[in-house]
Coordinates of C-alpha atoms in Angstrom, one line a residue:
M29 CA -8.5 4.0 21.9
H30 CA -10.3 7.3 21.8
L31 CA -7.8 9.5 20.0
T32 CA -7.6 11.3 16.7
C33 CA -5.1 13.4 14.9
L34 CA -6.0 16.8 13.4
T35 CA -4.0 18.6 10.8
A36 CA -6.6 20.9 9.2
F37 CA -6.5 24.7 9.4
P38 CA -8.5 26.2 12.2
P39 CA -11.7 27.3 10.4
L40 CA -12.2 23.9 9.0
A41 CA -10.8 22.3 12.1
T42 CA -13.3 24.2 14.3
A43 CA -16.2 22.9 12.3
C44 CA -14.7 19.4 12.2
S45 CA -13.5 19.0 15.8
R46 CA -15.8 21.0 18.1
D47 CA -19.0 21.2 16.1
I48 CA -19.0 17.8 14.3
L49 CA -16.6 15.5 16.0
K50 CA -17.2 16.4 19.6
G51 CA -20.6 17.8 19.2
E52 CA -22.7 16.1 16.5
W53 CA -20.8 12.8 16.7
G54 CA -20.4 12.8 20.4
F55 CA -16.6 11.9 20.3
D56 CA -15.4 11.4 23.9
G57 CA -11.7 10.9 23.2
F58 CA -9.1 13.6 22.6
V59 CA -7.6 15.3 19.6
V60 CA -3.9 15.5 19.0
S61 CA -2.2 17.8 16.5
D62 CA 0.2 16.4 14.0
W63 CA 3.9 16.8 14.7
G64 CA 4.7 20.5 15.1
S65 CA 1.6 21.4 13.1
I66 CA 0.3 24.1 15.5
G67 CA 3.6 26.0 15.1
E68 CA 3.6 25.5 11.4
M69 CA 0.5 27.7 11.1
I70 CA 3.0 30.6 11.5
V71 CA 5.0 29.4 8.5
H72 CA 1.8 28.8 6.5
G73 CA 0.9 32.4 7.1
Y74 CA -2.3 31.7 9.1
A75 CA -1.0 32.8 12.5
A76 CA 1.2 35.8 13.1
N77 CA 3.1 34.3 16.1
G78 CA 3.1 31.4 18.6
S79 CA 0.5 33.0 20.9
E80 CA -2.0 33.3 18.1
A81 CA -1.3 29.8 16.8
A82 CA -1.9 28.3 20.2
R83 CA -5.1 30.3 20.6
L84 CA -6.4 29.2 17.2
A85 CA -5.6 25.6 17.9
A86 CA -7.2 25.6 21.3
L87 CA -10.4 27.2 20.0
A88 CA -10.5 24.7 17.1
G89 CA -10.5 21.8 19.5
S90 CA -7.0 20.4 19.4
D91 CA -6.6 19.0 22.9
M92 CA -2.9 18.0 22.8
D93 CA 0.0 19.9 21.1
M94 CA 2.4 17.4 19.6
E95 CA 6.0 18.8 19.6
S96 CA 5.5 22.5 18.9
Y97 CA 5.5 23.3 22.7
L98 CA 3.2 26.3 22.1
Y99 CA 0.6 25.1 24.6
V100 CA 3.3 24.9 27.3
K101 CA 4.6 28.4 26.4
E102 CA 1.4 30.2 25.6
L103 CA -1.8 28.8 27.0
K104 CA -1.5 30.1 30.6
G105 CA -1.0 33.7 29.3
L106 CA -3.9 33.3 26.9
V107 CA -6.2 32.2 29.7
D108 CA -4.9 35.0 32.0
D109 CA -5.6 37.5 29.2
G110 CA -9.1 36.1 28.6
K111 CA -8.3 35.0 25.0
V112 CA -9.0 31.4 25.8
D113 CA -11.7 30.2 28.1
V114 CA -10.3 28.0 30.9
A115 CA -13.3 25.7 30.3
L116 CA -11.7 24.7 27.0
I117 CA -8.5 23.8 28.9
N118 CA -10.4 21.8 31.5
D119 CA -12.2 20.0 28.7
A120 CA -9.0 19.1 27.0
A121 CA -7.3 17.9 30.2
R122 CA -10.4 15.9 31.2
R123 CA -10.4 14.1 27.8
I124 CA -6.7 13.3 28.0
L125 CA -7.0 12.1 31.6
K126 CA -10.0 10.0 30.8
V127 CA -8.2 8.0 28.2
K128 CA -5.2 7.6 30.6
F129 CA -7.6 6.2 33.2
E130 CA -9.1 3.8 30.7
L131 CA -5.7 2.5 29.8
G132 CA -5.0 1.8 33.5
L133 CA -2.2 4.4 33.7
F134 CA -3.5 5.9 37.0
D135 CA -2.9 2.5 38.7
D136 CA 0.4 1.8 36.9
P137 CA 1.9 4.7 34.9
Y138 CA 4.5 2.3 33.4
R139 CA 2.3 -0.7 32.7
Y140 CA 3.4 -0.8 29.1
C141 CA 7.1 -0.1 29.9
D142 CA 7.8 -3.3 31.9
E143 CA 11.2 -4.8 31.3
Q144 CA 10.0 -8.3 31.8
R145 CA 7.2 -7.8 29.4
E146 CA 9.7 -6.5 26.9
K147 CA 11.9 -9.6 27.3
D148 CA 8.9 -11.9 27.0
L149 CA 7.3 -10.3 23.9
T150 CA 10.2 -8.9 21.8
G151 CA 10.9 -11.5 19.2
H152 CA 8.2 -13.9 20.5
P153 CA 7.8 -16.8 18.1
D154 CA 4.1 -15.9 17.6
H155 CA 5.0 -12.4 16.6
V156 CA 7.7 -13.6 14.2
A157 CA 5.3 -16.0 12.6
G158 CA 2.8 -13.2 12.2
V159 CA 5.3 -10.9 10.6
L160 CA 6.3 -13.6 8.2
D161 CA 2.7 -14.4 7.3
M162 CA 1.9 -10.7 6.6
A163 CA 5.0 -10.4 4.5
K164 CA 4.2 -13.5 2.4
K165 CA 0.6 -12.3 1.8
S166 CA 1.9 -8.9 0.7
I167 CA 4.1 -10.1 -2.1
V168 CA 2.6 -9.7 -5.6
L169 CA 3.6 -11.9 -8.6
L170 CA 3.4 -9.6 -11.6
K171 CA 4.8 -11.8 -14.3
N172 CA 5.8 -15.4 -14.7
D173 CA 6.3 -16.3 -18.4
G174 CA 7.2 -19.8 -19.0
N175 CA 6.6 -20.7 -15.3
L176 CA 10.2 -19.9 -14.3
L177 CA 8.8 -19.7 -10.8
P178 CA 8.6 -21.5 -8.5
L179 CA 12.3 -22.3 -8.5
K180 CA 13.5 -25.9 -8.4
K181 CA 14.8 -26.8 -5.0
T182 CA 17.7 -29.0 -6.0
G183 CA 20.5 -29.1 -8.6
Q184 CA 20.5 -25.5 -9.6
K185 CA 23.2 -22.9 -9.8
I186 CA 21.6 -19.6 -8.8
A187 CA 23.2 -16.2 -9.2
V188 CA 21.9 -13.7 -6.6
I189 CA 22.6 -10.2 -7.8
G190 CA 22.0 -6.7 -6.5
A191 CA 22.9 -4.6 -3.5
L192 CA 19.4 -5.0 -2.1
A193 CA 19.8 -8.8 -2.1
T194 CA 22.0 -8.5 1.0
D195 CA 20.5 -5.4 2.4
K196 CA 19.2 -6.1 6.0
D197 CA 18.0 -2.5 6.6
S198 CA 15.9 -1.4 3.6
P199 CA 13.2 -4.1 4.2
I200 CA 12.4 -2.4 7.6
G201 CA 11.3 0.7 5.7
S202 CA 11.4 4.3 6.6
W203 CA 8.9 5.0 9.4
R204 CA 10.1 2.0 11.5
G205 CA 9.4 3.0 15.1
G206 CA 11.9 1.5 17.5
A207 CA 13.3 -1.1 15.1
D208 CA 17.0 -1.8 15.2
A209 CA 18.9 -1.1 12.0
N210 CA 20.2 -4.0 9.9
T211 CA 18.0 -6.7 11.6
A212 CA 15.9 -7.9 8.7
V213 CA 16.5 -11.2 7.1
S214 CA 18.0 -10.5 3.7
V215 CA 16.9 -12.1 0.4
L216 CA 20.2 -14.0 0.2
E217 CA 19.9 -15.3 3.7
G218 CA 16.3 -16.4 3.0
L219 CA 17.4 -18.3 -0.2
Q220 CA 20.3 -19.9 1.7
Q221 CA 17.7 -21.7 3.9
Y222 CA 17.1 -23.8 0.8
T223 CA 20.3 -25.9 0.8
G224 CA 19.7 -28.0 -2.3
N225 CA 21.0 -25.3 -4.7
Q226 CA 24.3 -23.4 -5.1
Y227 CA 24.3 -19.6 -4.7
N228 CA 26.8 -17.2 -6.2
Y229 CA 26.3 -13.6 -4.9
S230 CA 27.4 -10.6 -6.9
K231 CA 26.5 -7.1 -5.9
G232 CA 26.7 -5.7 -9.4
A233 CA 26.5 -2.1 -8.3
D234 CA 25.9 -0.1 -5.1
L235 CA 22.4 1.5 -4.8
V236 CA 23.6 4.3 -2.4
T237 CA 26.9 6.0 -2.1
E238 CA 26.6 6.9 1.6
P239 CA 24.8 5.2 4.5
A240 CA 21.1 6.1 4.3
T241 CA 19.4 7.6 7.3
F242 CA 15.9 8.8 8.3
L243 CA 16.8 12.5 8.4
L244 CA 19.0 13.0 5.4
E245 CA 18.5 12.8 1.6
V246 CA 19.5 9.4 0.2
K247 CA 22.6 9.6 -2.1
I248 CA 22.1 7.3 -5.1
N249 CA 24.8 5.8 -7.2
E250 CA 24.4 7.3 -10.6
S251 CA 27.6 6.3 -12.3
D252 CA 29.7 3.5 -10.7
K253 CA 29.3 0.4 -12.8
S254 CA 32.6 -1.2 -11.8
G255 CA 30.8 -4.4 -10.5
F256 CA 28.8 -5.0 -13.7
Q257 CA 31.3 -7.5 -15.2
A258 CA 31.4 -9.7 -12.1
A259 CA 27.6 -9.8 -12.0
V260 CA 27.4 -10.7 -15.7
Q261 CA 29.9 -13.5 -15.3
A262 CA 27.9 -14.8 -12.3
A263 CA 24.8 -14.8 -14.5
K264 CA 26.6 -16.6 -17.3
N265 CA 27.7 -19.4 -14.9
S266 CA 24.2 -19.9 -13.5
D267 CA 21.0 -21.7 -14.4
V268 CA 18.8 -19.0 -12.9
V269 CA 19.4 -15.4 -11.8
V270 CA 17.5 -13.8 -8.9
I271 CA 18.2 -10.1 -9.1
V272 CA 16.9 -7.8 -6.4
L273 CA 16.5 -4.1 -7.4
G274 CA 14.4 -1.2 -6.3
E275 CA 14.5 1.6 -3.7
N276 CA 16.4 2.0 -0.5
G277 CA 14.1 1.8 2.5
F278 CA 14.7 5.5 3.3
Q279 CA 13.6 6.6 -0.2
S280 CA 10.0 6.3 0.9
G281 CA 8.1 8.2 3.6
E282 CA 7.6 11.8 4.5
G283 CA 9.6 14.3 2.3
R284 CA 10.7 11.5 0.0
S285 CA 8.8 12.3 -3.2
R286 CA 10.3 11.5 -6.6
T287 CA 9.5 12.9 -10.1
D288 CA 11.2 9.9 -11.7
I289 CA 9.7 6.7 -10.5
S290 CA 11.9 4.3 -12.5
L291 CA 14.5 2.2 -10.8
P292 CA 17.0 4.7 -9.2
G293 CA 20.6 4.9 -10.3
V294 CA 22.3 2.4 -12.6
Q295 CA 20.0 -0.5 -11.7
T296 CA 18.2 -0.8 -15.0
E297 CA 21.5 -0.8 -16.9
L298 CA 22.7 -3.6 -14.6
L299 CA 19.5 -5.6 -15.3
E300 CA 20.0 -5.1 -19.1
A301 CA 23.5 -6.5 -18.8
V302 CA 22.5 -9.4 -16.7
A303 CA 19.5 -10.3 -18.9
K304 CA 21.8 -10.4 -22.0
A305 CA 23.9 -13.0 -20.2
N306 CA 21.1 -15.2 -18.9
K307 CA 17.5 -15.3 -20.1
N308 CA 16.2 -17.0 -16.9
V309 CA 16.0 -13.9 -14.7
V310 CA 13.7 -13.4 -11.8
L311 CA 13.5 -9.7 -10.9
V312 CA 12.5 -9.0 -7.3
T313 CA 11.6 -5.3 -6.8
M314 CA 11.6 -3.6 -3.4
S315 CA 9.9 -0.3 -3.2
G316 CA 7.5 1.8 -1.1
R317 CA 5.6 3.1 -4.1
P318 CA 4.5 1.9 -7.5
L319 CA 7.4 2.1 -9.9
D320 CA 7.5 2.6 -13.6
L321 CA 8.7 -0.9 -14.6
S322 CA 7.9 -0.7 -18.2
R323 CA 11.5 -1.3 -19.4
E324 CA 12.3 -3.9 -16.8
S325 CA 9.1 -6.0 -17.4
K326 CA 10.2 -6.5 -21.0
L327 CA 13.6 -7.8 -20.0
V328 CA 12.6 -10.6 -17.6
P329 CA 10.2 -13.6 -17.7
S330 CA 9.4 -13.3 -14.0
L331 CA 8.7 -10.2 -11.9
V332 CA 7.9 -10.2 -8.2
Q333 CA 6.9 -7.0 -6.3
A334 CA 8.2 -7.3 -2.8
W335 CA 7.7 -3.8 -1.3
H336 CA 9.6 -3.3 2.1
L337 CA 8.3 -6.3 3.9
G338 CA 9.8 -6.0 7.4
S339 CA 12.1 -8.1 9.5
Q340 CA 11.1 -11.4 7.9
S341 CA 11.4 -10.1 4.3
G342 CA 14.1 -12.5 3.0
N343 CA 12.3 -15.6 4.4
A344 CA 9.0 -14.5 2.9
I345 CA 10.5 -13.8 -0.5
A346 CA 12.4 -17.1 -0.6
Q347 CA 9.3 -19.1 0.4
V348 CA 7.4 -17.5 -2.5
L349 CA 10.2 -18.0 -5.0
Y350 CA 10.5 -21.6 -4.1
G351 CA 6.8 -22.2 -4.0
D352 CA 6.4 -23.1 -0.3
Y353 CA 3.9 -20.2 -0.3
N354 CA 1.8 -19.7 -3.4
P355 CA 1.6 -15.9 -3.9
S356 CA -1.9 -14.4 -3.4
G357 CA -1.2 -10.7 -3.1
K358 CA -3.0 -8.2 -5.3
L359 CA -1.9 -4.6 -6.1
P360 CA -3.6 -1.9 -4.0
M361 CA -2.7 0.6 -6.6
S362 CA -2.1 0.8 -10.4
F363 CA 1.5 0.6 -11.7
P364 CA 1.9 3.1 -14.5
R365 CA 3.6 2.7 -17.9
S366 CA 5.1 6.2 -17.6
V367 CA 5.2 8.8 -14.9
G368 CA 3.3 11.0 -17.3
Q369 CA 0.2 8.9 -16.6
V370 CA 0.2 9.8 -12.9
P371 CA -2.3 10.2 -11.3
I372 CA -3.6 6.9 -12.6
Y373 CA -6.3 4.9 -10.9
Y374 CA -8.9 2.4 -11.9
N375 CA -12.0 4.2 -10.6
H376 CA -11.8 7.3 -12.8
K377 CA -14.7 9.0 -14.5
S378 CA -15.4 9.1 -18.2
T379 CA -14.2 12.7 -18.6
G380 CA -13.1 14.6 -21.7
R381 CA -13.8 12.7 -24.8
P382 CA -14.0 9.2 -23.5
N383 CA -14.9 7.3 -26.7
D384 CA -12.1 5.7 -28.8
A385 CA -12.9 7.0 -32.3
G386 CA -10.5 4.5 -33.9
N387 CA -9.1 4.8 -37.4
G388 CA -6.3 7.1 -36.3
I389 CA -8.6 10.0 -35.3
V390 CA -7.2 12.1 -32.6
F391 CA -10.2 13.6 -30.9
W392 CA -10.6 11.3 -28.0
S393 CA -9.0 11.2 -24.5
H394 CA -5.6 9.5 -25.0
Y395 CA -1.9 9.9 -25.1
S396 CA -0.1 10.2 -28.5
D397 CA 2.9 8.3 -27.2
E398 CA 1.6 5.8 -24.7
A399 CA -1.4 3.6 -23.9
N400 CA -4.1 4.8 -21.5
D401 CA -4.1 1.7 -19.3
P402 CA -1.6 1.0 -16.6
L403 CA 1.3 -1.5 -16.9
Y404 CA -0.2 -3.5 -14.0
P405 CA -3.7 -2.5 -12.8
F406 CA -5.3 -2.2 -9.4
G407 CA -6.2 -5.5 -8.0
Y408 CA -3.8 -7.4 -10.2
G409 CA -1.7 -10.3 -9.0
L410 CA -0.8 -13.7 -10.4
S411 CA -0.6 -17.1 -8.6
Y412 CA 1.1 -20.4 -9.3
A413 CA -2.5 -21.7 -9.6
A414 CA -4.9 -20.8 -12.4
F415 CA -8.6 -19.8 -11.8
D416 CA -11.6 -19.8 -14.1
Y417 CA -14.7 -17.7 -13.5
A418 CA -18.1 -18.9 -14.8
D419 CA -21.8 -18.7 -14.4
L420 CA -22.2 -15.1 -13.2
Q421 CA -25.8 -14.5 -12.2
V422 CA -27.6 -11.5 -10.6
N423 CA -30.8 -12.1 -8.6
Q424 CA -32.9 -9.4 -6.9
P425 CA -34.8 -11.0 -4.0
E426 CA -36.2 -7.7 -2.8
K427 CA -36.3 -4.1 -3.7
G428 CA -33.1 -2.3 -3.4
K429 CA -30.9 -5.4 -3.2
A430 CA -29.1 -7.6 -5.6
V431 CA -27.3 -10.9 -5.0
V432 CA -24.4 -11.7 -7.4
S433 CA -23.3 -15.3 -7.6
L434 CA -20.7 -17.2 -9.6
E435 CA -18.4 -20.2 -9.7
V436 CA -14.7 -20.1 -9.4
T437 CA -12.6 -23.1 -10.3
N438 CA -8.9 -23.8 -9.7
T439 CA -8.0 -25.3 -13.1
S440 CA -4.4 -26.0 -12.1
Q441 CA -2.7 -28.8 -10.2
V442 CA -1.6 -26.5 -7.4
D443 CA -3.7 -25.3 -4.4
G444 CA -4.0 -21.6 -4.3
E445 CA -5.8 -18.6 -2.9
E446 CA -7.7 -16.2 -5.1
V447 CA -9.0 -12.7 -4.3
V448 CA -12.4 -12.6 -6.1
Q449 CA -13.2 -8.9 -6.7
L450 CA -16.6 -7.3 -7.5
Y451 CA -16.8 -4.0 -9.3
L452 CA -19.9 -1.9 -9.9
H453 CA -20.8 0.8 -12.4
D454 CA -23.9 3.0 -12.2
I455 CA -24.6 3.5 -15.9
A456 CA -26.4 6.8 -15.7
A457 CA -26.9 8.9 -12.5
S458 CA -27.7 12.5 -11.4
V459 CA -24.0 12.7 -10.5
T460 CA -21.6 11.0 -12.9
R461 CA -20.2 7.9 -11.4
P462 CA -16.7 6.2 -11.9
V463 CA -16.3 3.7 -14.6
K464 CA -16.1 1.0 -11.9
E465 CA -15.8 0.9 -8.1
L466 CA -14.6 -2.0 -5.9
K467 CA -17.7 -3.0 -3.9
G468 CA -16.7 -6.3 -2.5
F469 CA -14.0 -9.0 -2.4
Q470 CA -13.4 -12.4 -1.0
K471 CA -10.2 -14.3 -0.5
L472 CA -10.6 -18.0 -0.9
M473 CA -8.4 -21.0 -0.7
I474 CA -9.3 -23.3 -3.6
K475 CA -7.7 -26.7 -3.9
A476 CA -6.4 -28.0 -7.3
G477 CA -9.4 -29.0 -9.5
E478 CA -11.9 -27.7 -6.9
S479 CA -14.8 -25.3 -7.7
K480 CA -16.4 -23.0 -5.2
Q481 CA -19.7 -21.0 -5.4
I482 CA -19.4 -17.4 -4.3
S483 CA -22.0 -14.8 -3.7
F484 CA -22.0 -11.1 -2.9
T485 CA -25.0 -9.0 -1.6
L486 CA -25.3 -5.5 -2.9
G487 CA -27.5 -3.3 -0.8
E488 CA -27.9 0.4 -0.1
A489 CA -24.3 0.9 1.0
E490 CA -22.9 -0.6 -2.3
L491 CA -25.5 0.9 -4.7
G492 CA -25.7 4.4 -3.2
F493 CA -23.6 7.6 -3.5
Y494 CA -23.6 11.1 -2.1
D495 CA -25.3 13.7 -4.3
N496 CA -24.3 17.3 -4.7
E497 CA -26.1 18.2 -1.5
G498 CA -24.2 15.7 0.6
K499 CA -27.1 13.3 0.9
F500 CA -26.6 9.5 0.5
I501 CA -29.0 8.2 -2.1
V502 CA -29.8 5.1 -4.1
E503 CA -31.2 6.0 -7.5
P504 CA -33.3 3.7 -9.7
G505 CA -31.6 2.7 -13.0
E506 CA -29.3 0.3 -14.7
Y507 CA -26.1 -1.0 -13.1
E508 CA -23.2 -3.1 -14.5
V509 CA -21.4 -5.6 -12.2
T510 CA -18.1 -7.1 -13.1
V511 CA -16.4 -9.9 -11.1
G512 CA -12.9 -11.1 -11.7
G513 CA -9.3 -11.4 -10.4
S514 CA -8.4 -7.7 -10.9
S515 CA -10.0 -4.4 -11.9
V516 CA -9.5 -5.4 -15.6
G517 CA -11.5 -8.1 -17.4
G518 CA -13.8 -10.6 -15.7
L519 CA -17.4 -11.5 -16.1
S520 CA -20.0 -8.8 -16.5
A521 CA -23.8 -8.6 -16.2
R522 CA -26.4 -5.8 -16.0
F523 CA -29.3 -5.4 -13.7
T524 CA -31.9 -2.7 -12.9
V525 CA -32.7 -1.1 -9.6
K526 CA -36.3 0.1 -9.4

């Protein structure tokens, strides 16, 4: 599909769209503005009125105006007045029509709006299976002290607690396209597919005080704890507690930023009360962002990050909790210990005073009230299996290349998938480099007791970087490679590029 979306201001956009994208790079598709962004140039103070905004956008190379309607209102007059060359309009129309032709819309304008096609494909078993597979692979096991997970499949009394445990809407998320509300499989429904245990549901507390919608601010329950006692009693009467907490699906997305990224409302207090009543607590967190789970992680032995997983959410979570799917997900971002650490990321540079002086000396880059490292780092994620890394070697078969090899062994009695991650650090360069950068990863199924040999090839693309003049270069010097199951720890070795 030859289409791109442009949101930059016109001076930059002109260089990007006409000169570079359509000129230097030979892009033959069309450029679409973001929603209403051409009209927003007026609010930003870059264009005085709608006519000027339309002129600037057209000159910059935006071929299609999404939802500001300024092209419809203004372009004809701009062409008539000689302020926009009609050749630009013809070029934009030609690009749009070309893509429509390639899509077959000239022969059948409604080829993707066929009622029979909709009936055949909506809810197709293959699609449902794909959604379930993606959801399971996205779940990240953050903590599992004492191997509380996977749950036993028979003979257990399980308390299921939390408003999100029965929420069939939040798992669909915020930007949900044409999804029907309240159609996701809830966590409770997913658990109930396993009929060997008894389930006792207690909400504990509402997360929201009004129905959440796409357009309006979400109203969070900040005070009502009237359901706490029932939840505590359910926990006392159970062998295990599965408590589902986190964010409403509409707390994420455009215009949904938060300064406090802890669990919203009274949820942490609910967790504290439940954890006092039963020590065997599995916390399932739903969210569209990394949360500060520093308090919560101390309260529970098992913690599962479940995001907003879509229509098969409850089935995916249940299959992970019961061990029918061994979790293999890894964090695509770092989870902070405190919002004060944000922005926090693994591939930072050694800025400021990077060395830990020790002995209580203060003159090094650190916080006086918190550790520097994240609560859960980039690339982190546990499994019901255990993996051992050994025999890291670096060979250089030819100039400018390095082959990294190692052995990974599943030391457990459970088959599992591991995401083997390779990080690289350029020790000294003409432009300071991050402390480590992810340069390769492989996801492997390794059977219980099995070992696998793995190799990565590092070439120009992995070893190089852009210098201060925008040139991609590979400099001679010493590099450190680290391979492991996350961005923290692992096996390390050094090699030299000549």
